[in-house]
């Protein structure tokens, strides 16, 4: 049994982003129609071209939502949709709490509010993040559970803000606001959250290699930029698997009320360099850096089970994901 019917329309917010464009792609592959929000019509041009060529005209449409924080921002966009995947987030990486956290929370609440006004909505998925649970520290064992929240980031973002803890606070408080709204308003539709860690894999947007998303990290490293070395070791997940988990969470009744952890396996940037050397032996790769390991224990078993159940395969391998990540480079 599926919560929403194949052939019905799903709204994907921030559809031109790295993860969201893959969510659109996976939904279209599964036989859904997709309405994507973008901040301006111009941002949708490449989506129309890509998905029109791949799936035929009329399967994808875009609508402009210039400000997701405005009251009723999504009221028109949700008309007639059976499902909603709210991926859009504030990715300015500002270190100013008030510029990032309250608008993220408002955008998340706006989606639930708009969904409640539209009787056709049967399922809503919120894109949270690994940082809503933790900011990992190298070689430190941390046990994450389904009820772990990154209170430390929220506190430090208020008192000693920097771009990392402010972003983490925004994802923590954004997801919390969704669950608070669900508890208070008891909507008739199912709600779930997907929490991805560092996404690697294919970049769908032409020229998207230089975006602010995690998809640009491996690309930059391949080109000799070692700024990623300063980030702690994470778990990786292939961006297409993250998208598949959003689709699974949307259509599977067992996901109602659940947090789905999109974490495939731990890695550090030396592992990425090792894949570069193996795949591109003629390419000059920077020397390994000094970095530890991510020792976090993550409740990701049910996420892999969802991939097998709905897509017939588990996690995409690390090597394949890194290879796909740099495939568009000359």
Short mmCIF file of C-alpha atoms in Angstrom, two decimals:
data_model
loop_
_atom_site.label_atom_id
_atom_site.label_comp_id
_atom_site.label_asym_id
_atom_site.label_seq_id
_atom_site.Cartn_x
_atom_site.Cartn_y
_atom_site.Cartn_z
CA UNK A 1 0.00 0.00 0.00
CA UNK A 2 1.25 3.48 -0.89
CA UNK A 3 0.25 6.63 0.95
CA UNK A 4 -0.04 8.53 -2.33
CA UNK A 5 -1.09 7.31 -5.76
CA UNK A 6 1.32 6.97 -8.66
CA UNK A 7 0.56 9.58 -11.30
CA UNK A 8 -0.47 12.18 -8.70
CA UNK A 9 1.46 15.43 -8.24
CA UNK A 10 4.13 15.99 -5.59
CA UNK A 11 5.42 19.42 -4.57
CA UNK A 12 9.20 19.70 -4.10
CA UNK A 13 10.45 22.97 -2.62
CA UNK A 14 13.78 24.47 -3.67
CA UNK A 15 13.68 22.16 -6.70
CA UNK A 16 16.82 23.58 -8.33
CA UNK A 17 19.06 22.54 -5.41
CA UNK A 18 21.53 19.63 -5.34
CA UNK A 19 19.38 17.27 -3.26
CA UNK A 20 15.97 18.56 -4.39
CA UNK A 21 16.75 18.13 -8.11
CA UNK A 22 17.52 14.46 -7.36
CA UNK A 23 14.25 14.16 -5.41
CA UNK A 24 12.42 15.47 -8.50
CA UNK A 25 14.32 12.97 -10.66
CA UNK A 26 13.47 9.99 -8.44
CA UNK A 27 9.80 10.98 -8.20
CA UNK A 28 9.55 11.25 -11.99
CA UNK A 29 11.24 7.84 -12.32
CA UNK A 30 8.59 6.41 -9.98
CA UNK A 31 5.77 7.74 -12.17
CA UNK A 32 4.73 10.83 -10.22
CA UNK A 33 4.25 14.30 -11.63
CA UNK A 34 6.27 17.02 -9.91
CA UNK A 35 5.65 20.67 -9.19
CA UNK A 36 8.87 22.34 -8.02
CA UNK A 37 9.23 25.67 -6.28
CA UNK A 38 12.07 28.00 -7.21
CA UNK A 39 12.78 31.55 -6.08
CA UNK A 40 12.48 32.89 -9.62
CA UNK A 41 11.31 31.47 -12.95
CA UNK A 42 14.82 31.79 -14.41
CA UNK A 43 16.14 29.22 -11.92
CA UNK A 44 13.83 26.58 -13.40
CA UNK A 45 15.03 26.76 -17.03
CA UNK A 46 17.57 23.94 -16.70
CA UNK A 47 15.06 21.77 -14.83
CA UNK A 48 12.51 22.04 -17.65
CA UNK A 49 15.21 21.14 -20.17
CA UNK A 50 16.66 18.20 -18.21
CA UNK A 51 13.40 16.60 -17.13
CA UNK A 52 11.55 17.41 -20.37
CA UNK A 53 14.22 15.58 -22.35
CA UNK A 54 14.32 12.67 -19.92
CA UNK A 55 10.65 12.11 -19.10
CA UNK A 56 8.70 14.06 -21.72
CA UNK A 57 6.92 17.39 -21.50
CA UNK A 58 4.24 18.00 -18.89
CA UNK A 59 5.61 15.77 -16.13
CA UNK A 60 7.47 18.62 -14.38
CA UNK A 61 6.32 22.18 -13.75
CA UNK A 62 7.86 24.98 -11.72
CA UNK A 63 6.26 27.75 -9.69
CA UNK A 64 8.02 30.76 -8.22
CA UNK A 65 7.94 31.21 -4.44
CA UNK A 66 10.27 34.18 -3.95
CA UNK A 67 10.05 34.17 -0.15
CA UNK A 68 9.24 30.99 1.76
CA UNK A 69 9.00 32.99 5.00
CA UNK A 70 6.02 35.09 3.87
CA UNK A 71 2.65 34.17 5.37
CA UNK A 72 0.87 31.74 3.08
CA UNK A 73 4.01 31.41 0.92
CA UNK A 74 3.10 27.91 -0.25
CA UNK A 75 -0.72 28.21 -0.28
CA UNK A 76 -0.96 28.33 -4.08
CA UNK A 77 1.88 25.88 -4.70
CA UNK A 78 0.19 23.09 -2.69
CA UNK A 79 -3.10 23.24 -4.62
CA UNK A 80 -4.04 19.75 -5.78
CA UNK A 81 -0.84 17.98 -4.71
CA UNK A 82 -0.92 14.60 -2.97
CA UNK A 83 2.52 14.93 -1.36
CA UNK A 84 5.06 17.55 -0.36
CA UNK A 85 8.83 17.27 0.05
CA UNK A 86 10.18 20.40 1.75
CA UNK A 87 13.87 20.56 0.84
CA UNK A 88 14.30 24.35 0.56
CA UNK A 89 16.49 25.82 3.27
CA UNK A 90 18.58 28.90 3.92
CA UNK A 91 22.09 28.12 2.70
CA UNK A 92 23.73 31.53 3.03
CA UNK A 93 26.02 30.13 5.78
CA UNK A 94 25.70 33.44 7.57
CA UNK A 95 26.97 33.54 11.15
CA UNK A 96 23.98 35.67 12.21
CA UNK A 97 21.45 33.58 14.13
CA UNK A 98 18.48 35.85 13.44
CA UNK A 99 19.12 35.83 9.67
CA UNK A 100 19.11 32.04 9.42
CA UNK A 101 17.29 30.23 12.24
CA UNK A 102 13.92 32.04 12.56
CA UNK A 103 13.35 32.14 8.76
CA UNK A 104 14.17 28.41 8.48
CA UNK A 105 11.69 27.65 11.26
CA UNK A 106 9.04 29.88 9.64
CA UNK A 107 9.51 28.20 6.26
CA UNK A 108 9.08 24.77 7.86
CA UNK A 109 5.95 25.81 9.74
CA UNK A 110 4.57 27.48 6.59
CA UNK A 111 4.69 24.14 4.75
CA UNK A 112 2.68 22.36 7.44
CA UNK A 113 0.20 25.27 7.60
CA UNK A 114 -0.30 25.33 3.83
CA UNK A 115 -0.60 21.53 3.72
CA UNK A 116 -3.37 21.60 6.33
CA UNK A 117 -5.40 23.95 4.12
CA UNK A 118 -5.23 21.56 1.15
CA UNK A 119 -7.38 18.41 1.53
CA UNK A 120 -5.54 16.58 -1.27
CA UNK A 121 -2.30 16.36 0.77
CA UNK A 122 -1.66 12.87 2.14
CA UNK A 123 2.07 12.98 3.03
CA UNK A 124 4.76 15.54 3.89
CA UNK A 125 8.51 14.92 4.12
CA UNK A 126 10.85 17.45 5.71
CA UNK A 127 14.53 17.51 4.74
CA UNK A 128 16.41 17.81 7.98
CA UNK A 129 20.15 17.12 8.34
CA UNK A 130 22.71 15.12 10.24
CA UNK A 131 23.59 18.38 12.02
CA UNK A 132 20.15 18.39 13.65
CA UNK A 133 21.59 15.55 15.76
CA UNK A 134 25.29 16.23 16.05
CA UNK A 135 28.36 18.08 14.84
CA UNK A 136 30.85 15.19 14.84
CA UNK A 137 34.25 15.37 16.48
CA UNK A 138 37.15 13.30 15.06
CA UNK A 139 37.79 9.99 16.83
CA UNK A 140 35.03 10.60 19.39
CA UNK A 141 32.38 7.89 19.76
CA UNK A 142 28.90 9.39 19.89
CA UNK A 143 25.74 7.32 20.02
CA UNK A 144 22.90 8.92 18.08
CA UNK A 145 19.32 7.73 18.64
CA UNK A 146 16.02 8.62 16.99
CA UNK A 147 15.47 11.19 19.75
CA UNK A 148 18.90 12.88 19.64
CA UNK A 149 18.85 16.65 19.06
CA UNK A 150 21.74 19.05 18.62
CA UNK A 151 21.03 21.23 21.66
CA UNK A 152 24.72 22.09 21.87
CA UNK A 153 24.63 23.75 18.43
CA UNK A 154 21.50 25.73 19.29
CA UNK A 155 23.14 27.02 22.46
CA UNK A 156 26.49 27.88 20.84
CA UNK A 157 24.76 29.51 17.84
CA UNK A 158 23.07 31.93 20.22
CA UNK A 159 26.14 32.66 22.33
CA UNK A 160 29.17 32.17 20.05
CA UNK A 161 27.76 32.06 16.53
CA UNK A 162 29.70 30.86 13.50
CA UNK A 163 28.44 29.66 10.10
CA UNK A 164 28.54 25.99 11.10
CA UNK A 165 26.69 26.13 14.41
CA UNK A 166 24.13 28.62 13.05
CA UNK A 167 23.32 26.30 10.14
CA UNK A 168 23.13 23.33 12.54
CA UNK A 169 20.81 25.30 14.82
CA UNK A 170 18.58 26.16 11.86
CA UNK A 171 18.18 22.50 10.88
CA UNK A 172 17.66 21.44 14.51
CA UNK A 173 15.03 24.07 15.24
CA UNK A 174 13.42 23.72 11.80
CA UNK A 175 12.83 20.00 12.24
CA UNK A 176 11.71 20.47 15.83
CA UNK A 177 9.16 23.05 14.66
CA UNK A 178 7.72 20.53 12.19
CA UNK A 179 7.21 17.91 14.89
CA UNK A 180 5.79 20.53 17.29
CA UNK A 181 3.28 21.62 14.64
CA UNK A 182 2.33 17.99 14.01
CA UNK A 183 1.84 17.33 17.74
CA UNK A 184 -0.24 20.47 18.18
CA UNK A 185 -2.33 20.40 15.01
CA UNK A 186 -2.61 16.61 14.47
CA UNK A 187 -2.90 16.86 10.68
CA UNK A 188 -4.66 14.15 8.69
CA UNK A 189 -1.58 13.52 6.51
CA UNK A 190 1.53 11.53 7.40
CA UNK A 191 4.76 13.42 8.23
CA UNK A 192 8.35 12.20 8.22
CA UNK A 193 11.85 13.69 8.18
CA UNK A 194 14.98 12.61 6.33
CA UNK A 195 18.34 13.44 7.92
CA UNK A 196 21.20 13.14 5.40
CA UNK A 197 24.86 13.50 6.27
CA UNK A 198 27.41 14.58 3.62
CA UNK A 199 25.97 14.03 0.14
CA UNK A 200 28.29 12.97 -2.64
CA UNK A 201 27.35 11.86 -6.13
CA UNK A 202 26.15 13.16 -9.47
CA UNK A 203 25.46 16.86 -9.87
CA UNK A 204 22.44 17.29 -12.15
CA UNK A 205 22.66 21.05 -12.67
CA UNK A 206 24.96 22.06 -15.54
CA UNK A 207 27.81 24.02 -13.94
CA UNK A 208 26.55 23.05 -10.48
CA UNK A 209 30.01 21.89 -9.44
CA UNK A 210 30.66 25.30 -7.91
CA UNK A 211 27.54 25.50 -5.76
CA UNK A 212 27.60 25.79 -1.97
CA UNK A 213 26.32 22.23 -1.55
CA UNK A 214 28.35 19.26 -0.32
CA UNK A 215 28.40 18.11 -3.95
CA UNK A 216 31.04 20.74 -4.64
CA UNK A 217 33.39 19.54 -1.88
CA UNK A 218 34.83 16.54 -3.75
CA UNK A 219 34.99 18.55 -6.98
CA UNK A 220 37.02 21.28 -5.27
CA UNK A 221 39.32 18.71 -3.68
CA UNK A 222 39.88 17.03 -7.06
CA UNK A 223 40.99 20.41 -8.36
CA UNK A 224 43.46 20.86 -5.49
CA UNK A 225 41.38 22.94 -3.04
CA UNK A 226 41.93 21.42 0.42
CA UNK A 227 39.50 23.65 2.33
CA UNK A 228 37.34 20.54 3.00
CA UNK A 229 40.16 19.28 5.25
CA UNK A 230 39.02 21.73 7.91
CA UNK A 231 35.64 20.00 8.29
CA UNK A 232 35.39 17.04 10.67
CA UNK A 233 35.01 13.53 9.20
CA UNK A 234 31.40 12.73 8.34
CA UNK A 235 29.36 9.82 7.06
CA UNK A 236 28.73 9.92 3.33
CA UNK A 237 25.50 9.22 1.48
CA UNK A 238 24.99 9.21 -2.27
CA UNK A 239 22.68 12.07 -3.19
CA UNK A 240 20.49 9.74 -5.26
CA UNK A 241 20.03 7.50 -2.20
CA UNK A 242 19.05 10.56 -0.15
CA UNK A 243 16.47 11.35 -2.82
CA UNK A 244 15.22 7.74 -2.87
CA UNK A 245 14.75 7.86 0.90
CA UNK A 246 12.63 11.01 0.51
CA UNK A 247 10.43 9.13 -1.97
CA UNK A 248 10.22 6.10 0.34
CA UNK A 249 9.32 8.31 3.31
CA UNK A 250 6.65 9.99 1.22
CA UNK A 251 4.91 6.83 0.01
CA UNK A 252 5.46 4.32 2.84
CA UNK A 253 2.85 4.43 5.65
CA UNK A 254 5.39 2.94 8.09
CA UNK A 255 7.39 6.17 7.86
CA UNK A 256 4.67 8.28 9.47
CA UNK A 257 6.20 10.09 12.46
CA UNK A 258 9.67 8.75 11.70
CA UNK A 259 13.13 10.28 11.34
CA UNK A 260 15.00 8.50 8.52
CA UNK A 261 18.80 8.64 8.80
CA UNK A 262 20.48 8.89 5.38
CA UNK A 263 23.97 7.80 6.48
CA UNK A 264 25.66 5.14 4.34
CA UNK A 265 29.16 4.81 5.83
CA UNK A 266 31.80 6.96 7.56
CA UNK A 267 34.57 8.51 5.48
CA UNK A 268 37.24 11.18 5.58
CA UNK A 269 38.81 13.19 2.79
CA UNK A 270 41.85 10.93 2.55
CA UNK A 271 39.41 8.18 1.49
CA UNK A 272 38.17 10.48 -1.29
CA UNK A 273 41.76 11.14 -2.39
CA UNK A 274 42.35 7.38 -2.47
CA UNK A 275 39.43 6.95 -4.88
CA UNK A 276 40.77 9.80 -7.05
CA UNK A 277 44.16 8.06 -7.30
CA UNK A 278 42.53 4.76 -8.20
CA UNK A 279 40.12 6.16 -10.79
CA UNK A 280 42.33 8.88 -12.27
CA UNK A 281 45.95 7.64 -12.00
CA UNK A 282 47.17 10.34 -14.39
CA UNK A 283 45.64 13.19 -12.38
CA UNK A 284 47.82 15.05 -9.86
CA UNK A 285 46.09 14.62 -6.49
CA UNK A 286 47.02 16.55 -3.34
CA UNK A 287 48.76 14.75 -0.48
CA UNK A 288 46.70 13.19 2.30
CA UNK A 289 45.93 15.41 5.26
CA UNK A 290 45.97 14.66 8.97
CA UNK A 291 42.44 13.79 9.96
CA UNK A 292 40.65 11.38 12.25
CA UNK A 293 37.63 9.16 11.82
CA UNK A 294 33.92 9.57 12.44
CA UNK A 295 33.09 7.03 15.14
CA UNK A 296 29.41 7.98 15.54
CA UNK A 297 26.88 5.17 15.98
CA UNK A 298 23.87 5.96 13.77
CA UNK A 299 20.37 4.36 13.66
CA UNK A 300 20.44 3.92 9.88
CA UNK A 301 19.35 0.28 9.49
CA UNK A 302 15.72 1.09 8.68
CA UNK A 303 16.87 3.57 6.02
CA UNK A 304 18.74 0.82 4.17
CA UNK A 305 15.71 -1.45 4.54
CA UNK A 306 13.57 1.25 2.88
CA UNK A 307 16.00 1.40 -0.05
CA UNK A 308 15.77 -2.38 -0.54
CA UNK A 309 11.97 -2.37 -0.12
CA UNK A 310 11.20 0.40 -2.60
CA UNK A 311 14.21 0.40 -4.95
CA UNK A 312 15.57 -3.15 -4.81
CA UNK A 313 19.06 -2.18 -3.69
CA UNK A 314 20.88 -0.81 -0.66
CA UNK A 315 23.38 2.04 -0.36
CA UNK A 316 25.35 3.19 -3.40
CA UNK A 317 29.03 2.42 -2.81
CA UNK A 318 31.48 5.10 -1.76
CA UNK A 319 33.66 4.60 -4.83
CA UNK A 320 30.72 4.84 -7.23
CA UNK A 321 29.48 7.97 -5.48
CA UNK A 322 32.87 9.72 -5.65
CA UNK A 323 33.22 8.67 -9.29
CA UNK A 324 29.78 10.12 -10.13
CA UNK A 325 30.64 13.28 -8.23
CA UNK A 326 33.56 14.15 -10.53
CA UNK A 327 32.10 12.62 -13.73
CA UNK A 328 31.10 16.00 -15.18
CA UNK A 329 34.66 17.37 -14.95
CA UNK A 330 36.81 17.42 -18.07
#
